[in-house]
Coordinates of N, CA and C in Angstrom, one line a residue:
M152 N 0.8 -1.2 0.0 CA 0.0 0.0 0.0 C 0.9 1.2 0.0
T153 N 0.2 2.4 -0.2 CA 1.0 3.6 -0.2 C 1.3 4.0 1.2
L154 N 2.3 4.9 1.3 CA 2.7 5.5 2.6 C 1.5 6.2 3.2
T155 N 0.7 6.8 2.4 CA -0.5 7.5 3.0 C -1.4 6.6 3.7
A156 N -1.7 5.4 3.1 CA -2.6 4.4 3.8 C -1.9 3.9 5.1
H157 N -0.6 3.6 5.0 CA 0.1 3.1 6.2 C 0.1 4.1 7.3
V158 N 0.4 5.4 7.0 CA 0.5 6.4 8.0 C -0.9 6.7 8.7
C159 N -1.9 6.8 7.8 CA -3.3 7.0 8.4 C -3.7 5.9 9.3
T160 N -3.6 4.7 8.8 CA -4.0 3.5 9.6 C -3.2 3.5 10.9
A161 N -1.9 3.7 10.8 CA -1.0 3.6 12.0 C -1.4 4.7 13.0
C162 N -1.7 5.9 12.5 CA -2.1 7.0 13.4 C -3.4 6.7 14.1
A163 N -4.3 6.0 13.4 CA -5.6 5.6 14.0 C -5.4 4.6 15.1
I164 N -4.4 3.7 14.9 CA -4.1 2.7 15.9 C -3.5 3.4 17.1
G165 N -2.6 4.4 16.9 CA -2.0 5.2 17.9 C -3.0 5.9 18.8
V166 N -4.0 6.5 18.1 CA -5.1 7.2 18.8 C -5.9 6.2 19.7
A167 N -6.1 5.0 19.1 CA -6.9 3.9 19.8 C -6.1 3.4 21.1
T168 N -4.8 3.3 20.9 CA -4.0 2.7 22.0 C -3.6 3.8 23.1
G169 N -3.3 5.0 22.6 CA -2.9 6.0 23.5 C -1.5 5.8 24.1
D170 N -0.7 4.8 23.5 CA 0.6 4.5 24.1 C 1.6 4.5 22.9
P171 N 2.7 5.2 23.1 CA 3.7 5.2 22.0 C 4.2 3.8 21.6
L172 N 4.5 3.0 22.5 CA 5.1 1.7 22.2 C 4.0 0.8 21.5
L173 N 2.8 0.8 22.0 CA 1.7 0.0 21.4 C 1.4 0.6 20.0
G174 N 1.4 1.9 19.9 CA 1.2 2.6 18.6 C 2.2 2.2 17.6
F175 N 3.5 2.2 18.0 CA 4.5 1.8 17.1 C 4.4 0.3 16.6
L176 N 4.2 -0.6 17.6 CA 4.0 -2.0 17.3 C 2.7 -2.2 16.4
G177 N 1.7 -1.5 16.8 CA 0.4 -1.6 16.0 C 0.6 -1.1 14.6
G178 N 1.3 0.0 14.5 CA 1.6 0.5 13.1 C 2.4 -0.4 12.3
F179 N 3.5 -1.0 12.9 CA 4.4 -1.9 12.3 C 3.6 -3.1 11.8
L180 N 2.8 -3.7 12.7 CA 2.0 -4.9 12.3 C 0.9 -4.6 11.3
S181 N 0.3 -3.5 11.4 CA -0.8 -3.1 10.5 C -0.2 -2.9 9.1
H182 N 1.1 -2.5 9.0 CA 1.7 -2.4 7.7 C 1.6 -3.7 6.9
H183 N 1.9 -4.8 7.6 CA 1.9 -6.1 6.9 C 0.5 -6.6 6.6
V184 N -0.4 -6.3 7.5 CA -1.8 -6.6 7.3 C -2.4 -5.9 6.0
L185 N -2.1 -4.6 6.0 CA -2.5 -3.8 4.8 C -1.9 -4.3 3.5
D186 N -0.6 -4.6 3.6 CA 0.1 -5.1 2.4 C -0.5 -6.4 1.9
A187 N -1.1 -7.1 2.7 CA -1.7 -8.4 2.3 C -3.0 -8.2 1.6
I188 N -3.6 -7.0 1.6 CA -4.9 -6.7 1.0 C -4.5 -6.2 -0.4
P189 N -5.3 -6.7 -1.5 CA -5.0 -6.3 -2.8 C -5.0 -4.7 -2.9
H190 N -3.9 -4.2 -3.5 CA -3.8 -2.7 -3.6 C -2.9 -2.4 -4.8
S191 N -2.9 -1.1 -5.1 CA -2.1 -0.6 -6.2 C -1.1 0.4 -5.5
D192 N 0.2 0.3 -5.9 CA 1.2 1.2 -5.5 C 2.2 1.4 -6.6
A193 N 3.4 1.9 -6.3 CA 4.4 2.1 -7.3 C 4.8 0.8 -8.0
G194 N 4.7 -0.3 -7.3 CA 5.0 -1.6 -8.0 C 4.0 -1.9 -9.0
S195 N 2.8 -1.4 -8.9 CA 1.8 -1.7 -9.9 C 2.1 -1.0 -11.2
L196 N 2.9 0.1 -11.1 CA 3.4 0.8 -12.3 C 4.7 0.4 -12.8
G197 N 5.2 -0.7 -12.2 CA 6.5 -1.3 -12.7 C 7.7 -0.8 -11.9
A198 N 7.5 0.0 -10.9 CA 8.7 0.5 -10.2 C 9.2 -0.5 -9.2
N199 N 10.5 -0.5 -9.0 CA 11.2 -1.2 -7.9 C 12.4 -0.5 -7.5
V200 N 13.1 -1.0 -6.5 CA 14.3 -0.3 -5.9 C 15.4 -0.1 -7.0
N201 N 15.4 -0.8 -8.0 CA 16.4 -0.7 -9.1 C 16.1 0.4 -10.1
N202 N 14.8 0.7 -10.3 CA 14.5 1.7 -11.3 C 13.6 2.9 -10.7
M203 N 13.4 2.9 -9.5 CA 12.5 3.9 -8.9 C 12.8 5.4 -9.2
L204 N 14.1 5.7 -9.2 CA 14.5 7.1 -9.4 C 14.5 7.5 -10.9
K205 N 14.4 6.5 -11.8 CA 14.4 6.7 -13.2 C 13.0 6.5 -13.8
S206 N 12.1 5.9 -13.1 CA 10.8 5.5 -13.7 C 9.8 6.6 -13.6
N207 N 8.7 6.5 -14.4 CA 7.6 7.4 -14.5 C 6.8 7.4 -13.1
S208 N 7.0 6.3 -12.4 CA 6.2 6.2 -11.2 C 6.8 7.0 -10.0
L209 N 7.9 7.7 -10.3 CA 8.5 8.5 -9.3 C 7.6 9.7 -8.9
K210 N 6.8 10.2 -9.9 CA 5.8 11.2 -9.6 C 4.8 10.7 -8.6
Y211 N 4.3 9.5 -8.8 CA 3.3 8.8 -7.9 C 3.9 8.7 -6.5
V212 N 5.2 8.3 -6.4 CA 5.8 8.1 -5.1 C 5.9 9.5 -4.4
I213 N 6.4 10.5 -5.1 CA 6.5 11.8 -4.5 C 5.2 12.4 -4.1
L214 N 4.2 12.2 -4.9 CA 2.8 12.7 -4.5 C 2.4 12.0 -3.2
D215 N 2.6 10.7 -3.1 CA 2.3 9.9 -2.0 C 3.0 10.4 -0.7
I216 N 4.3 10.6 -0.8 CA 5.1 11.1 0.3 C 4.6 12.5 0.8
V217 N 4.3 13.4 -0.2 CA 3.8 14.7 0.2 C 2.4 14.6 0.8
L218 N 1.5 13.8 0.3 CA 0.2 13.6 0.8 C 0.3 13.0 2.2
A219 N 1.1 12.0 2.4 CA 1.3 11.4 3.7 C 1.8 12.4 4.7
G220 N 2.8 13.2 4.3 CA 3.4 14.2 5.2 C 2.3 15.2 5.6
I221 N 1.5 15.7 4.7 CA 0.5 16.7 5.0 C -0.5 16.1 6.0
I222 N -0.9 14.9 5.7 CA -1.9 14.3 6.6 C -1.3 14.0 8.0
F223 N 0.0 13.5 8.0 CA 0.6 13.2 9.3 C 0.8 14.5 10.1
F224 N 1.3 15.6 9.5 CA 1.5 16.8 10.3 C 0.2 17.4 10.8
T225 N -0.9 17.2 10.0 CA -2.2 17.7 10.4 C -2.7 16.9 11.6
I226 N -2.6 15.6 11.5 CA -3.0 14.8 12.7 C -2.1 15.1 13.9
W227 N -0.8 15.1 13.7 CA 0.1 15.3 14.8 C -0.1 16.7 15.4
G228 N -0.4 17.7 14.7 CA -0.7 19.0 15.2 C -2.0 19.0 16.0
R229 N -3.0 18.3 15.5 CA -4.3 18.2 16.2 C -4.1 17.5 17.6
Y230 N -3.2 16.6 17.7 CA -2.9 15.9 18.9 C -1.7 16.6 19.7
S231 N -1.5 17.8 19.5 CA -0.5 18.6 20.2 C 0.9 18.0 20.1
F232 N 1.2 17.5 18.9 CA 2.6 16.9 18.7 C 2.9 15.8 19.6
N233 N 1.9 15.0 20.0 CA 2.0 13.9 20.9 C 2.9 12.8 20.3
L234 N 3.8 12.2 21.1 CA 4.7 11.2 20.7 C 4.0 9.9 20.3
V235 N 2.7 9.7 20.7 CA 2.0 8.5 20.3 C 1.8 8.5 18.8
I236 N 1.4 9.7 18.3 CA 1.2 9.9 16.8 C 2.5 9.7 16.1
F237 N 3.5 10.3 16.6 CA 4.8 10.2 15.9 C 5.3 8.7 15.8
F238 N 5.3 8.0 16.9 CA 5.8 6.7 16.9 C 4.9 5.7 16.2
S239 N 3.6 6.0 16.2 CA 2.6 5.1 15.4 C 2.9 5.3 13.9
A240 N 3.0 6.5 13.5 CA 3.3 6.7 12.1 C 4.6 6.1 11.7
L241 N 5.6 6.3 12.5 CA 6.9 5.7 12.3 C 6.8 4.2 12.1
G242 N 6.1 3.5 13.0 CA 5.9 2.1 12.9 C 5.2 1.7 11.6
G243 N 4.2 2.5 11.2 CA 3.5 2.2 9.9 C 4.4 2.3 8.7
A244 N 5.3 3.3 8.8 CA 6.2 3.6 7.6 C 7.5 2.8 7.6
L245 N 7.9 2.3 8.7 CA 9.2 1.7 8.9 C 9.5 0.5 7.9
P246 N 8.5 -0.4 7.7 CA 8.8 -1.5 6.9 C 9.2 -1.1 5.4
D247 N 8.6 -0.1 4.9 CA 8.9 0.4 3.6 C 10.2 1.2 3.6
I248 N 10.5 1.9 4.7 CA 11.7 2.7 4.8 C 12.9 1.7 4.8
I249 N 12.7 0.6 5.5 CA 13.8 -0.5 5.6 C 13.9 -1.2 4.2
D250 N 12.8 -1.6 3.6 CA 12.8 -2.5 2.5 C 12.6 -2.0 1.1
N251 N 12.1 -0.8 1.0 CA 11.8 -0.3 -0.3 C 12.4 1.1 -0.7
S252 N 13.5 1.4 -0.1 CA 14.2 2.7 -0.4 C 15.1 2.4 -1.6
P253 N 15.1 3.3 -2.6 CA 16.0 3.2 -3.7 C 17.4 3.5 -3.3
F254 N 17.6 4.0 -2.2 CA 19.0 4.4 -1.7 C 19.7 3.3 -1.0
W255 N 19.1 2.5 -0.2 CA 19.8 1.5 0.5 C 19.2 0.1 0.5
S256 N 18.1 -0.1 -0.1 CA 17.4 -1.4 -0.1 C 18.2 -2.5 -0.9
K257 N 18.9 -2.0 -2.0 CA 19.7 -3.0 -2.7 C 20.7 -3.7 -1.8
Y258 N 21.3 -2.9 -0.9 CA 22.2 -3.4 0.1 C 21.5 -4.2 1.2
T259 N 20.5 -3.6 1.8 CA 19.9 -4.3 3.0 C 19.2 -5.6 2.6
R260 N 18.8 -5.8 1.3 CA 18.2 -7.0 0.9 C 19.2 -8.1 0.8
K261 N 20.5 -7.8 0.9 CA 21.6 -8.8 0.8 C 22.2 -9.2 2.1
V262 N 21.9 -8.5 3.2 CA 22.6 -8.7 4.5 C 21.6 -9.2 5.5
F263 N 22.1 -10.0 6.5 CA 21.3 -10.4 7.6 C 21.1 -9.3 8.6
P264 N 20.0 -9.1 9.2 CA 18.7 -9.9 9.1 C 17.7 -9.3 8.1
T265 N 18.1 -8.2 7.5 CA 17.1 -7.5 6.6 C 16.8 -8.3 5.3
N266 N 17.7 -9.2 5.0 CA 17.5 -10.1 3.8 C 16.3 -11.0 4.1
Y267 N 16.2 -11.5 5.3 CA 15.0 -12.4 5.7 C 13.8 -11.5 5.8
Y268 N 13.9 -10.3 6.3 CA 12.8 -9.5 6.4 C 12.2 -9.1 5.1
H269 N 13.1 -8.9 4.1 CA 12.6 -8.6 2.7 C 11.8 -9.8 2.2
K270 N 12.3 -11.0 2.4 CA 11.5 -12.2 1.9 C 10.1 -12.2 2.5
F271 N 10.1 -12.0 3.8 CA 8.8 -11.9 4.5 C 7.9 -10.8 4.0
H272 N 8.4 -9.6 3.9 CA 7.7 -8.5 3.4 C 7.1 -8.7 2.0
E273 N 7.9 -9.3 1.2 CA 7.5 -9.6 -0.2 C 6.5 -10.7 -0.3
T274 N 6.6 -11.6 0.6 CA 5.6 -12.7 0.7 C 4.2 -12.3 1.0
V275 N 4.1 -11.3 2.0 CA 2.7 -10.9 2.4 C 2.2 -9.8 1.4
H276 N 3.0 -9.3 0.5 CA 2.6 -8.2 -0.3 C 1.6 -8.7 -1.5
F277 N 0.5 -8.0 -1.7 CA -0.4 -8.3 -2.7 C -0.7 -7.1 -3.6
T278 N 0.3 -6.8 -4.4 CA 0.2 -5.6 -5.3 C -0.5 -6.0 -6.6
I279 N -1.5 -5.2 -7.0 CA -2.2 -5.5 -8.2 C -1.3 -5.0 -9.4
L280 N -0.9 -6.0 -10.2 CA 0.0 -5.7 -11.3 C -0.8 -5.4 -12.6
N281 N -2.0 -5.9 -12.7 CA -2.8 -5.7 -14.0 C -3.3 -4.3 -14.0
K282 N -2.8 -3.5 -14.9 CA -3.1 -2.1 -15.0 C -4.6 -1.8 -15.1
R283 N -5.3 -2.8 -15.7 CA -6.8 -2.7 -15.9 C -7.5 -2.6 -14.5
Y284 N -6.9 -3.2 -13.5 CA -7.5 -3.1 -12.1 C -6.8 -2.2 -11.2
F285 N -6.0 -1.3 -11.7 CA -5.2 -0.3 -10.9 C -6.1 0.5 -10.0
W286 N -7.3 0.9 -10.5 CA -8.2 1.8 -9.6 C -8.9 1.0 -8.5
V287 N -9.0 -0.3 -8.7 CA -9.5 -1.2 -7.6 C -8.6 -1.1 -6.4
G288 N -7.3 -1.2 -6.7 CA -6.3 -1.1 -5.7 C -6.2 0.2 -5.0
I289 N -6.5 1.3 -5.8 CA -6.6 2.6 -5.2 C -7.8 2.7 -4.3
A290 N -8.9 2.1 -4.7 CA -10.1 2.2 -3.9 C -9.9 1.5 -2.6
T291 N -9.2 0.3 -2.5 CA -9.0 -0.3 -1.2 C -8.2 0.6 -0.3
Q292 N -7.3 1.3 -0.8 CA -6.5 2.2 0.0 C -7.3 3.4 0.5
A293 N -8.1 3.9 -0.4 CA -9.0 5.1 -0.1 C -9.9 4.7 1.0
L294 N -10.4 3.5 1.0 CA -11.3 3.0 2.1 C -10.6 3.0 3.4
F295 N -9.4 2.5 3.5 CA -8.6 2.5 4.8 C -8.2 3.9 5.2
I296 N -7.9 4.7 4.3 CA -7.6 6.1 4.6 C -8.8 6.8 5.2
M297 N -9.9 6.7 4.5 CA -11.2 7.3 5.0 C -11.6 6.8 6.4
L298 N -11.6 5.5 6.5 CA -11.9 4.9 7.8 C -11.0 5.3 9.0
S299 N -9.7 5.4 8.7 CA -8.7 5.8 9.7 C -9.0 7.3 10.0
L300 N -9.1 8.1 9.0 CA -9.4 9.6 9.3 C -10.7 9.8 10.1
Y301 N -11.7 9.0 9.7 CA -13.0 9.1 10.4 C -12.7 8.8 11.9
Y302 N -12.0 7.7 12.2 CA -11.8 7.3 13.6 C -11.0 8.4 14.3
I303 N -9.9 8.9 13.7 CA -9.1 9.9 14.3 C -9.8 11.1 14.6
Y304 N -10.7 11.6 13.7 CA -11.4 12.9 13.9 C -12.8 12.8 14.5
Y305 N -13.4 11.7 14.5 CA -14.8 11.6 14.9 C -15.2 10.6 16.0
V306 N -14.2 9.7 16.3 CA -14.6 8.7 17.3 C -13.9 9.0 18.7

């Protein structure tokens, strides 16, 4: 899933737990649960750590990072810059920071223990590759983003 979906869901978990450690762990675990749901992301557009910086999907990734950042800072500000929100969002984003960065993932995928983590992360991942169904994968993420934001702001 996109960073935006991971951050929104993780922040909702942080709000629900009210604890920085539980928020971090919940965000980290939710990342893998969300990745197991059929979704579209940069991989749906053919991007990977080897070609991310040169591919057309870079615009998609940058847009996602900007959107996730805006939403994160809005939520974080609403909760008076509470560490629960910060650590929850970090937990939700960390798996992709570790495993999907075009800057270091080529290396981390070759060394212990992150090489085993990459295999696990890739195994649970359900990226929609058929471009015909790209928007279905966007819809699944939009649903989680909306539900998370609803919980954060209205529950």
